[in-house]
Coordinates of C-alpha atoms and ligand atoms in Angstrom, one line a residue:
Chain A
M1 CA 105.0 114.2 94.6
K2 CA 104.9 115.6 91.1
I3 CA 106.7 118.6 89.9
D4 CA 106.2 119.9 86.3
V5 CA 107.8 123.1 85.2
G6 CA 106.0 124.9 82.4
D7 CA 105.3 128.3 81.0
Y8 CA 102.1 130.4 81.3
K9 CA 101.9 133.6 79.4
G10 CA 105.7 134.0 79.5
N11 CA 106.0 133.2 83.2
T12 CA 107.6 130.1 84.8
V13 CA 105.0 127.9 86.5
V14 CA 105.8 125.1 88.8
S15 CA 102.8 122.7 88.9
L16 CA 103.1 120.8 92.1
G17 CA 101.1 117.7 92.9
G18 CA 100.7 114.9 95.5
E19 CA 102.4 114.9 98.9
V20 CA 105.1 117.3 99.9
D21 CA 106.8 116.0 103.1
M22 CA 110.2 115.4 104.6
H23 CA 110.8 112.6 102.1
T24 CA 109.9 114.5 98.9
S25 CA 110.6 118.1 99.8
P26 CA 114.4 117.8 99.1
V27 CA 113.5 117.1 95.5
L28 CA 111.3 120.2 95.4
R29 CA 114.1 122.2 97.0
E30 CA 116.6 121.3 94.4
K31 CA 114.2 122.1 91.5
L32 CA 113.3 125.4 93.1
L33 CA 116.9 126.5 93.7
V34 CA 117.8 125.6 90.1
L35 CA 115.0 127.8 88.8
I36 CA 115.7 130.6 91.2
R37 CA 119.4 130.6 90.2
E38 CA 118.1 132.1 86.8
K39 CA 116.7 135.0 88.9
P40 CA 113.2 134.9 87.4
R41 CA 111.3 138.1 88.1
R42 CA 108.2 136.0 88.9
L43 CA 107.9 132.3 89.8
I44 CA 104.4 130.9 90.1
V45 CA 103.8 127.7 92.0
D46 CA 100.4 126.1 91.2
F47 CA 99.1 124.1 94.2
R48 CA 96.0 122.7 92.5
E49 CA 97.0 119.1 92.8
V50 CA 98.8 119.2 96.1
S51 CA 97.1 116.8 98.5
Y52 CA 99.5 117.4 101.4
I53 CA 102.2 119.6 102.6
D54 CA 104.1 119.6 105.9
S55 CA 106.5 122.0 107.6
S56 CA 109.4 120.7 105.5
G57 CA 107.6 121.7 102.4
I58 CA 106.8 125.1 103.8
A59 CA 110.4 125.6 104.9
T60 CA 111.4 124.9 101.3
F61 CA 109.3 127.8 100.1
V62 CA 110.4 130.1 102.8
E63 CA 114.0 129.4 101.8
G64 CA 113.1 130.0 98.1
L65 CA 111.5 133.3 98.9
K66 CA 114.5 134.5 100.9
H67 CA 116.7 133.9 97.8
M68 CA 114.2 135.6 95.5
K69 CA 113.9 138.6 97.8
T70 CA 117.6 139.4 97.4
Y71 CA 116.9 140.4 93.8
N72 CA 113.3 141.5 94.3
G73 CA 111.8 138.5 92.6
R74 CA 108.3 137.5 93.3
L75 CA 107.1 134.1 94.5
Q76 CA 103.4 133.6 93.8
F77 CA 101.1 130.7 94.8
S78 CA 98.0 129.9 92.9
E79 CA 95.1 127.5 93.3
I80 CA 95.8 126.6 96.9
P81 CA 93.4 123.9 98.2
Q82 CA 91.5 125.0 101.3
G83 CA 93.1 122.6 103.8
I84 CA 96.5 123.8 102.7
M85 CA 95.5 127.4 102.8
E86 CA 94.5 127.0 106.5
I87 CA 98.1 125.8 107.2
F88 CA 99.5 128.9 105.6
S89 CA 97.1 131.2 107.5
F90 CA 97.8 129.5 110.8
S91 CA 101.6 129.9 110.1
K92 CA 101.1 133.5 109.2
L93 CA 102.6 132.8 105.9
D94 CA 99.6 134.0 103.9
K95 CA 101.0 137.5 104.5
V96 CA 104.5 136.5 103.4
F97 CA 103.8 134.6 100.2
E98 CA 101.9 136.2 97.4
I99 CA 98.7 134.2 97.4
C100 CA 96.6 134.3 94.2
G101 CA 93.4 132.5 93.4
T102 CA 94.2 131.5 89.8
L103 CA 97.2 131.5 87.4
D104 CA 95.6 134.4 85.6
E105 CA 95.3 136.4 88.8
A106 CA 99.0 135.8 89.4
V107 CA 100.2 137.0 86.0
S108 CA 97.9 140.0 86.1
R109 CA 99.3 141.3 89.4
Chain B
M1 CA 96.5 100.6 125.6
N2 CA 93.4 98.5 124.8
D3 CA 92.0 98.3 121.3
A4 CA 95.1 99.9 120.0
V5 CA 96.9 99.9 116.6
T6 CA 100.6 99.7 116.8
L7 CA 102.8 100.6 113.8
K8 CA 106.5 100.1 113.7
V9 CA 108.6 101.6 110.9
R10 CA 112.2 102.5 110.2
S11 CA 113.2 106.1 111.0
H12 CA 113.3 106.9 107.2
P13 CA 111.2 109.8 105.8
Q14 CA 109.7 107.5 103.2
Y15 CA 107.6 105.9 106.0
L16 CA 106.0 109.1 106.9
A17 CA 103.4 108.6 104.2
L18 CA 102.5 105.2 105.6
I19 CA 102.1 106.7 109.1
R20 CA 99.8 109.4 107.6
D21 CA 97.7 106.7 106.0
V22 CA 97.3 104.8 109.3
T23 CA 96.5 108.0 111.1
V24 CA 93.8 108.9 108.6
R25 CA 92.2 105.5 108.5
F26 CA 92.3 105.1 112.3
C27 CA 90.5 108.5 112.6
S28 CA 87.9 107.8 109.9
M29 CA 87.2 104.4 111.5
H30 CA 86.3 106.3 114.7
G31 CA 84.2 109.0 113.0
V32 CA 86.6 111.8 113.5
P33 CA 85.6 114.8 111.4
D34 CA 87.7 115.3 108.2
A35 CA 89.0 118.7 109.2
V36 CA 90.3 117.4 112.5
T37 CA 91.7 114.3 110.8
G38 CA 93.7 116.5 108.5
D39 CA 95.2 118.4 111.4
L40 CA 96.0 115.1 113.2
R41 CA 97.6 113.7 110.1
L42 CA 99.9 116.8 109.9
A43 CA 100.7 116.8 113.7
V44 CA 101.7 113.1 113.8
D45 CA 103.8 113.5 110.7
E46 CA 105.6 116.5 112.3
A47 CA 106.2 114.6 115.5
C48 CA 107.7 111.7 113.6
S49 CA 109.8 114.0 111.4
N50 CA 111.1 115.5 114.6
V51 CA 112.1 112.0 115.8
I52 CA 114.1 111.5 112.6
K53 CA 115.7 114.9 112.6
H54 CA 116.3 115.5 116.3
A55 CA 116.2 112.3 118.3
Y56 CA 118.0 110.3 115.7
R57 CA 119.9 113.2 114.1
G58 CA 119.0 112.0 110.6
D59 CA 119.9 108.3 111.1
T60 CA 117.3 106.5 108.9
S61 CA 118.1 103.0 110.2
R62 CA 116.4 103.3 113.6
R63 CA 112.9 102.5 114.8
I64 CA 109.8 104.6 115.3
V65 CA 106.8 103.1 117.0
V66 CA 103.4 104.8 116.7
K67 CA 100.5 103.6 118.8
Y68 CA 96.9 104.6 118.4
A69 CA 93.9 104.2 120.8
M70 CA 90.5 105.6 121.2
M71 CA 88.7 105.3 124.5
E72 CA 85.6 107.2 125.4
R73 CA 86.2 109.6 122.6
V74 CA 89.7 110.4 123.7
L75 CA 92.2 109.8 121.0
R76 CA 95.6 108.8 122.3
I77 CA 98.7 108.6 120.1
I78 CA 102.0 107.6 121.5
I79 CA 105.3 108.0 119.5
E80 CA 108.3 106.1 120.8
D81 CA 111.9 106.3 119.7
A82 CA 115.2 105.0 121.1
G83 CA 117.1 108.1 120.3
E84 CA 118.7 111.0 122.2
R85 CA 116.7 112.2 125.2
V86 CA 114.7 115.3 124.4
R87 CA 115.7 118.4 126.3
P88 CA 112.5 120.1 127.1
E89 CA 114.0 123.5 127.2
R90 CA 114.9 123.1 123.5
M91 CA 111.5 122.1 122.5
Q92 CA 110.2 125.3 121.2
G93 CA 109.0 126.4 117.8
R94 CA 110.0 129.7 116.3
D95 CA 108.0 132.9 116.9
L96 CA 105.5 132.8 114.0
D97 CA 106.4 136.4 113.2
D98 CA 110.0 135.6 112.7
I99 CA 109.8 134.2 109.2
R100 CA 112.5 131.6 108.5
P101 CA 112.6 128.0 107.4
G102 CA 111.8 125.5 110.1
G103 CA 110.3 125.9 113.6
L104 CA 106.7 125.2 112.6
G105 CA 106.3 121.5 113.6
L106 CA 105.7 122.0 117.3
H107 CA 103.1 124.6 116.5
F108 CA 101.2 122.2 114.3
I109 CA 101.4 119.5 117.0
R110 CA 100.2 121.8 119.8
R111 CA 97.5 123.3 117.7
V112 CA 95.5 120.1 117.5
F113 CA 96.4 118.0 120.5
D114 CA 95.1 118.8 124.0
T115 CA 98.1 117.3 125.7
V116 CA 101.6 117.0 124.3
A117 CA 104.0 115.5 126.9
Y118 CA 107.0 113.2 127.2
D119 CA 106.5 110.2 129.5
P120 CA 108.8 110.9 132.5
K121 CA 108.9 107.2 133.3
R122 CA 110.6 106.3 130.1
K123 CA 114.2 105.3 130.9
K124 CA 115.8 105.2 127.4
G125 CA 114.8 107.1 124.3
N126 CA 111.5 109.1 124.3
R127 CA 107.8 108.4 124.5
L128 CA 105.7 111.3 123.4
L129 CA 102.2 111.2 124.7
L130 CA 99.6 113.0 122.6
S131 CA 95.9 113.1 123.4
K132 CA 92.8 114.8 122.1
Q133 CA 89.3 114.9 123.3
L134 CA 86.8 114.4 120.5
G135 CA 83.2 115.3 120.2
S136 CA 80.6 112.5 119.9
R137 CA 80.8 110.3 116.9
N138 CA 79.5 111.9 113.7
E139 CA 78.5 108.6 112.1
D140 CA 76.6 105.4 112.7
Chain C
M1 CA 113.2 91.1 108.9
N2 CA 115.2 94.1 108.1
D3 CA 113.7 97.3 106.9
A4 CA 110.3 96.0 107.8
V5 CA 107.0 97.6 108.7
T6 CA 105.1 95.9 111.5
L7 CA 101.4 96.5 112.1
K8 CA 99.5 95.2 115.1
V9 CA 95.7 95.4 115.2
R10 CA 92.8 93.8 117.0
S11 CA 91.2 90.8 115.3
H12 CA 88.2 92.9 114.4
P13 CA 87.0 93.2 110.7
Q14 CA 87.1 97.0 111.0
Y15 CA 90.9 96.9 111.0
L16 CA 91.0 95.1 107.6
A17 CA 90.7 98.5 105.9
L18 CA 93.7 99.8 107.8
I19 CA 95.7 96.7 106.8
R20 CA 94.8 97.3 103.2
D21 CA 96.0 100.9 103.4
V22 CA 99.3 99.8 104.8
T23 CA 99.6 97.1 102.1
V24 CA 98.9 99.5 99.3
R25 CA 101.3 102.2 100.7
F26 CA 104.1 99.7 101.3
C27 CA 103.7 98.4 97.7
S28 CA 103.6 101.9 96.2
M29 CA 106.7 103.0 98.2
H30 CA 108.5 100.1 96.6
G31 CA 107.3 100.7 93.0
V32 CA 105.0 97.7 92.8
P33 CA 102.8 98.0 89.7
D34 CA 99.2 99.0 90.5
A35 CA 97.6 95.8 89.2
V36 CA 99.9 93.7 91.4
T37 CA 99.2 96.0 94.4
G38 CA 95.5 95.4 93.9
D39 CA 96.0 91.6 94.0
L40 CA 98.2 91.9 97.1
R41 CA 95.7 94.1 98.8
L42 CA 93.0 91.5 98.3
A43 CA 95.2 88.6 99.3
V44 CA 96.4 90.1 102.5
D45 CA 92.9 91.1 103.4
E46 CA 91.7 87.5 102.8
A47 CA 94.5 86.0 104.9
C48 CA 93.6 88.3 107.8
S49 CA 89.9 87.6 107.4
N50 CA 90.7 84.0 107.6
V51 CA 92.6 84.6 110.9
I52 CA 89.5 86.2 112.4
K53 CA 87.1 83.6 111.0
H54 CA 89.1 80.4 111.5
A55 CA 92.0 80.8 113.8
Y56 CA 90.1 83.1 116.2
R57 CA 86.6 81.7 115.4
G58 CA 85.2 85.2 115.2
D59 CA 86.7 86.4 118.5
T60 CA 87.3 90.1 117.7
S61 CA 89.4 90.9 120.8
R62 CA 92.6 89.0 119.8
R63 CA 95.7 90.2 118.0
I64 CA 96.9 90.1 114.4
V65 CA 100.4 91.1 113.5
V66 CA 101.3 91.8 109.9
K67 CA 104.9 92.4 108.9
Y68 CA 106.1 93.7 105.5
A69 CA 109.6 93.6 104.1
M70 CA 111.1 94.1 100.7
M71 CA 114.6 92.6 100.0
E72 CA 116.1 92.4 96.6
R73 CA 112.7 92.7 95.0
V74 CA 111.2 89.9 97.0
L75 CA 108.2 91.1 99.0
R76 CA 107.7 89.2 102.2
I77 CA 104.5 89.5 104.3
I78 CA 104.1 87.6 107.5
I79 CA 100.8 87.3 109.3
E80 CA 100.9 86.1 112.9
D81 CA 98.1 85.2 115.2
A82 CA 97.8 83.5 118.6
G83 CA 94.7 81.4 117.6
E84 CA 94.0 77.8 116.9
R85 CA 96.7 75.9 115.0
V86 CA 95.9 75.6 111.3
R87 CA 95.2 72.0 110.2
P88 CA 96.8 72.0 106.7
E89 CA 94.5 69.3 105.4
R90 CA 91.6 71.7 105.9
M91 CA 93.2 74.6 104.1
Q92 CA 91.5 74.3 100.8
G93 CA 89.3 76.5 98.9
R94 CA 86.2 75.3 97.1
D95 CA 86.3 74.0 93.5
L96 CA 85.7 77.1 91.5
D97 CA 83.0 75.4 89.5
D98 CA 81.1 74.5 92.6
I99 CA 79.3 77.8 93.1
R100 CA 78.5 78.5 96.7
P101 CA 79.2 81.3 99.2
G102 CA 82.8 81.1 100.6
G103 CA 85.8 79.2 99.7
L104 CA 87.5 81.9 97.5
G105 CA 90.0 83.4 99.9
L106 CA 92.7 80.9 99.5
H107 CA 92.4 81.1 95.8
F108 CA 93.0 84.8 95.9
I109 CA 96.0 84.3 98.2
R110 CA 97.6 81.7 96.1
R111 CA 96.9 83.5 92.9
V112 CA 99.3 86.4 93.7
F113 CA 101.9 85.0 96.1
D114 CA 104.7 82.7 95.0
T115 CA 104.9 81.0 98.3
V116 CA 102.2 80.5 100.9
A117 CA 103.3 78.5 103.9
Y118 CA 103.0 78.2 107.7
D119 CA 106.2 78.6 109.7
P120 CA 106.7 75.1 111.1
K121 CA 108.9 76.5 113.9
R122 CA 106.1 78.5 115.4
K123 CA 105.1 76.9 118.7
K124 CA 101.9 78.7 119.5
G125 CA 99.3 80.2 117.1
N126 CA 100.2 80.6 113.4
R127 CA 102.8 82.4 111.3
L128 CA 101.8 82.6 107.7
L129 CA 104.7 83.3 105.4
L130 CA 103.9 84.9 102.1
S131 CA 106.4 85.9 99.5
K132 CA 106.4 87.3 96.0
Q133 CA 109.2 87.9 93.5
L134 CA 108.7 91.3 91.8
G135 CA 110.1 92.6 88.6
S136 CA 112.6 95.5 88.7
R137 CA 111.3 98.7 90.1
N138 CA 109.1 100.6 87.8
E139 CA 109.9 104.1 89.1
D140 CA 112.9 106.4 90.1
Chain D
M1 CA 80.5 101.3 102.1
K2 CA 77.5 103.1 100.7
I3 CA 74.3 101.4 99.7
D4 CA 71.5 103.4 98.0
V5 CA 68.3 101.7 96.8
G6 CA 66.5 103.4 93.9
D7 CA 64.4 102.8 90.9
Y8 CA 65.5 102.8 87.3
K9 CA 62.7 102.5 84.7
G10 CA 60.6 100.4 87.1
N11 CA 63.5 98.2 88.3
T12 CA 65.1 98.2 91.7
V13 CA 68.7 99.3 91.6
V14 CA 71.1 98.9 94.4
S15 CA 73.9 101.5 94.0
L16 CA 76.9 100.2 95.8
G17 CA 79.9 102.3 96.7
G18 CA 83.2 102.2 98.6
E19 CA 84.7 99.2 100.2
V20 CA 82.9 95.9 100.6
D21 CA 84.7 93.7 103.0
M22 CA 84.2 91.4 106.0
H23 CA 83.4 94.4 108.1
T24 CA 80.8 96.0 105.8
S25 CA 79.3 93.0 103.9
P26 CA 77.0 92.0 106.7
V27 CA 75.2 95.3 106.1
L28 CA 75.0 94.6 102.4
R29 CA 73.7 91.1 103.1
E30 CA 70.9 92.4 105.3
K31 CA 69.8 95.0 102.7
L32 CA 69.9 92.5 99.9
L33 CA 67.9 89.8 101.8
V34 CA 65.2 92.4 102.7
L35 CA 64.9 93.3 99.0
I36 CA 64.9 89.7 97.8
R37 CA 62.2 88.9 100.3
E38 CA 59.9 90.9 98.0
K39 CA 60.8 88.5 95.2
P40 CA 61.6 91.1 92.6
R41 CA 61.8 89.7 89.1
R42 CA 65.0 91.6 88.5
L43 CA 67.5 93.2 90.9
I44 CA 70.2 95.4 89.5
V45 CA 73.4 96.1 91.5
D46 CA 75.3 99.1 90.2
F47 CA 79.1 98.7 90.9
R48 CA 80.2 102.1 89.5
E49 CA 81.4 103.5 92.8
V50 CA 82.8 100.3 94.3
S51 CA 86.4 100.7 95.1
Y52 CA 87.0 97.3 96.7
I53 CA 85.3 94.0 97.2
D54 CA 86.6 90.8 98.8
S55 CA 85.4 87.2 99.1
S56 CA 82.9 88.1 101.8
G57 CA 81.2 90.6 99.5
I58 CA 81.2 88.0 96.7
A59 CA 79.8 85.4 99.0
T60 CA 77.0 87.8 99.9
F61 CA 76.0 88.0 96.2
V62 CA 76.3 84.3 95.7
E63 CA 73.9 83.8 98.6
G64 CA 71.5 86.4 97.2
L65 CA 71.5 84.8 93.8
K66 CA 70.7 81.4 95.3
H67 CA 67.6 82.9 96.9
M68 CA 66.6 84.6 93.7
K69 CA 67.0 81.4 91.7
T70 CA 64.3 79.7 93.8
Y71 CA 61.7 81.9 92.1
N72 CA 63.5 82.6 88.9
G73 CA 64.5 86.1 89.8
R74 CA 67.4 87.8 88.0
L75 CA 70.4 89.3 89.7
Q76 CA 72.2 91.8 87.3
F77 CA 75.4 93.7 87.8
S78 CA 76.2 96.9 85.9
E79 CA 79.2 99.2 85.6
I80 CA 81.7 96.9 87.2
P81 CA 85.1 98.5 87.4
Q82 CA 87.9 96.6 85.7
G83 CA 89.8 95.5 88.8
I84 CA 86.6 94.1 90.2
M85 CA 85.7 92.4 86.9
E86 CA 89.0 90.6 87.0
I87 CA 88.1 89.1 90.4
F88 CA 84.7 87.9 89.1
S89 CA 86.4 86.4 86.0
F90 CA 89.1 84.7 88.0
S91 CA 86.4 83.3 90.4
K92 CA 84.4 82.0 87.3
L93 CA 81.5 84.1 88.6
D94 CA 81.2 86.2 85.4
K95 CA 79.3 83.2 84.1
V96 CA 77.1 82.9 87.1
F97 CA 76.0 86.5 87.6
E98 CA 74.4 88.5 84.8
I99 CA 77.1 91.0 84.0
C100 CA 75.9 94.1 82.1
G101 CA 77.8 97.1 80.9
T102 CA 75.3 99.8 81.8
L103 CA 72.0 100.1 83.6
D104 CA 70.3 100.5 80.3
E105 CA 71.9 97.3 79.0
A106 CA 70.6 95.5 82.2
V107 CA 67.0 96.7 81.8
S108 CA 66.9 96.0 78.1
R109 CA 67.9 92.4 78.5
Ligands
LIG201 N1 111.6 114.7 119.0 C1 112.5 115.7 119.3 N2 113.6 115.4 119.9 C2 114.4 116.4 120.3 N3 114.2 117.7 120.1 C3 113.1 118.0 119.4 C4 112.1 117.0 119.0 N4 111.1 117.7 118.5 C5 111.4 119.0 118.5 N5 112.6 119.2 119.1 C6 113.2 120.6 119.3 O1 112.2 121.6 119.2 C7 112.6 122.5 118.1 C8 111.4 123.0 117.4 O2 110.8 121.9 116.7 P1 109.9 122.2 115.4 O3 108.8 123.2 115.8 O4 109.3 120.9 114.9 O5 110.8 122.8 114.3 P2 112.1 122.3 113.5 O6 112.1 120.8 113.7 O7 111.8 122.7 112.1 O8 113.3 122.9 114.2 C9 113.6 121.7 117.3 O9 114.5 122.5 116.5 C10 114.3 120.8 118.3 O10 115.3 121.5 118.9
LIG202 N1 93.9 81.1 109.0 C1 93.3 79.9 109.0 N2 93.2 79.1 110.0 C2 92.6 78.0 110.0 N3 92.0 77.5 108.9 C3 92.0 78.2 107.8 C4 92.6 79.5 107.7 N4 92.5 80.0 106.5 C5 91.8 79.1 105.8 N5 91.5 78.0 106.6 C6 90.7 76.9 106.1 O1 90.6 76.9 104.7 C7 89.3 76.9 104.2 C8 89.2 77.7 102.9 O2 89.5 79.1 103.1 P1 89.0 80.2 102.2 O3 89.4 79.8 100.8 O4 89.6 81.5 102.6 O5 87.5 80.2 102.3 P2 86.5 80.5 103.5 O6 87.3 81.2 104.5 O7 85.4 81.3 102.8 O8 86.0 79.1 103.9 C9 88.5 77.5 105.3 O9 87.2 77.2 105.3 C10 89.2 77.0 106.6 O10 88.8 75.6 106.9

């Protein structure tokens, strides 16, 4: 798993890559919680290079979202590969997370 | 099981990736369509994660055995552990409308497999029996 | 072997790809550099091909067991079969200057492993013991 | 493994891809021997998409070359990935096969 934190047009973007599973998601969780502690208005997670995610990865994002909701922060996902999108849809989480096609779509919302 | 592949690993999450690789290669060897292979990869990973979390309560020093077999287009995968016996009444995922972390693994497992059952003959630990009927081979 | 991965497959060449996948994933889990992983992938494949060709004389219905372990940066891979006993005097690759098909497998095996030996304690079949000392982990 | 037979500037090109091992090399062998039966002056094998080759694949090419040498045909390899080139060098086969960088280099020789 790869996690790069960067900036896109003034917004924090987490570029995620590789395999997010029970082994790697604790690292993701820690990074996310550190970022969320700053109470960003918007956090974008770019899924472009994610090849795999399981329920532990999804649980990590559900937890992150719960924290952000307490201060009305927005958690946005961009560039979700099709196979992963199907998992979100099946889990009914496509309605819970803000799903955006591209980074630009995310920042313009 | 005839013609089977058997994989034995430690109950440590780092081996989940290896189990996924074997699942994917076994499926592609047998001409399973990519979309189904993706669902199977996730389901087997979830079942093994559950062994680590629930049957072994996070103990990463135990054993997980995964067996694969294909007979007459029925894929059978067996996952064995030596952990706490599963209590079937507890085996239930969360309501998908009740958004909270966790509770999705069983949904992913049941979504792709036709049968998901524990072997009642197993005396110690658990033996999860998974099977899926596949269409005719899409290659050769 | 502690902390080991064990893989059991049929002695059919189609399983070589699966063995390669496990070899590669086991190495990458342990931070083995890619170039070395590539050499190990080839060497283990060649050793298993030899089991099918020589120990089992092409019989694809038998068993091959491959075990992987990493301890203190020593990678140990064990390949077990239940076939004809190896005659060490025959175990020799061709002279590399004598260009003809075959005879390269042992060269590929010996090129990457530090030790290549048959377990003398094994009573039936063969147990090939391969080991390689690795440098310190290149990740984490 | 993938084998496509095509034509490049009047020469037969075998575009090889994927994994060539003890399981797949018999298919390669059959294809090669059928092509060689026509006694082509030149046969180019393009390795661009080959991700893996073991000694059974190499043996197949050594066998093909032996057949071609009986009528002075040329077996040329192009676009060999680095990892595979190392195997050829180690096996001293880089001197035996005609190794070319590109398809154009092969046909211009
Ligand atoms: N292998 C297992 N052994 C014991 N209990 C299990 C096992 N797998 C699942 N369970 C039970 O089923 C519940 C739902 O599992 P799952 O849908 O995977 O969600 P989660 O593991 O996130 O709780 C678990 O919380 C657990 O109580
Ligand atoms: N697992 C084995 N069991 C018995 N004999 C073997 C085994 N591996 C190798 N040999 C012997 O060593 C020789 C050289 O092996 P190798 O270099 O792999 O070339 P090849 O298999 O192409 O002949 C073989 O021809 C065989 O006689």
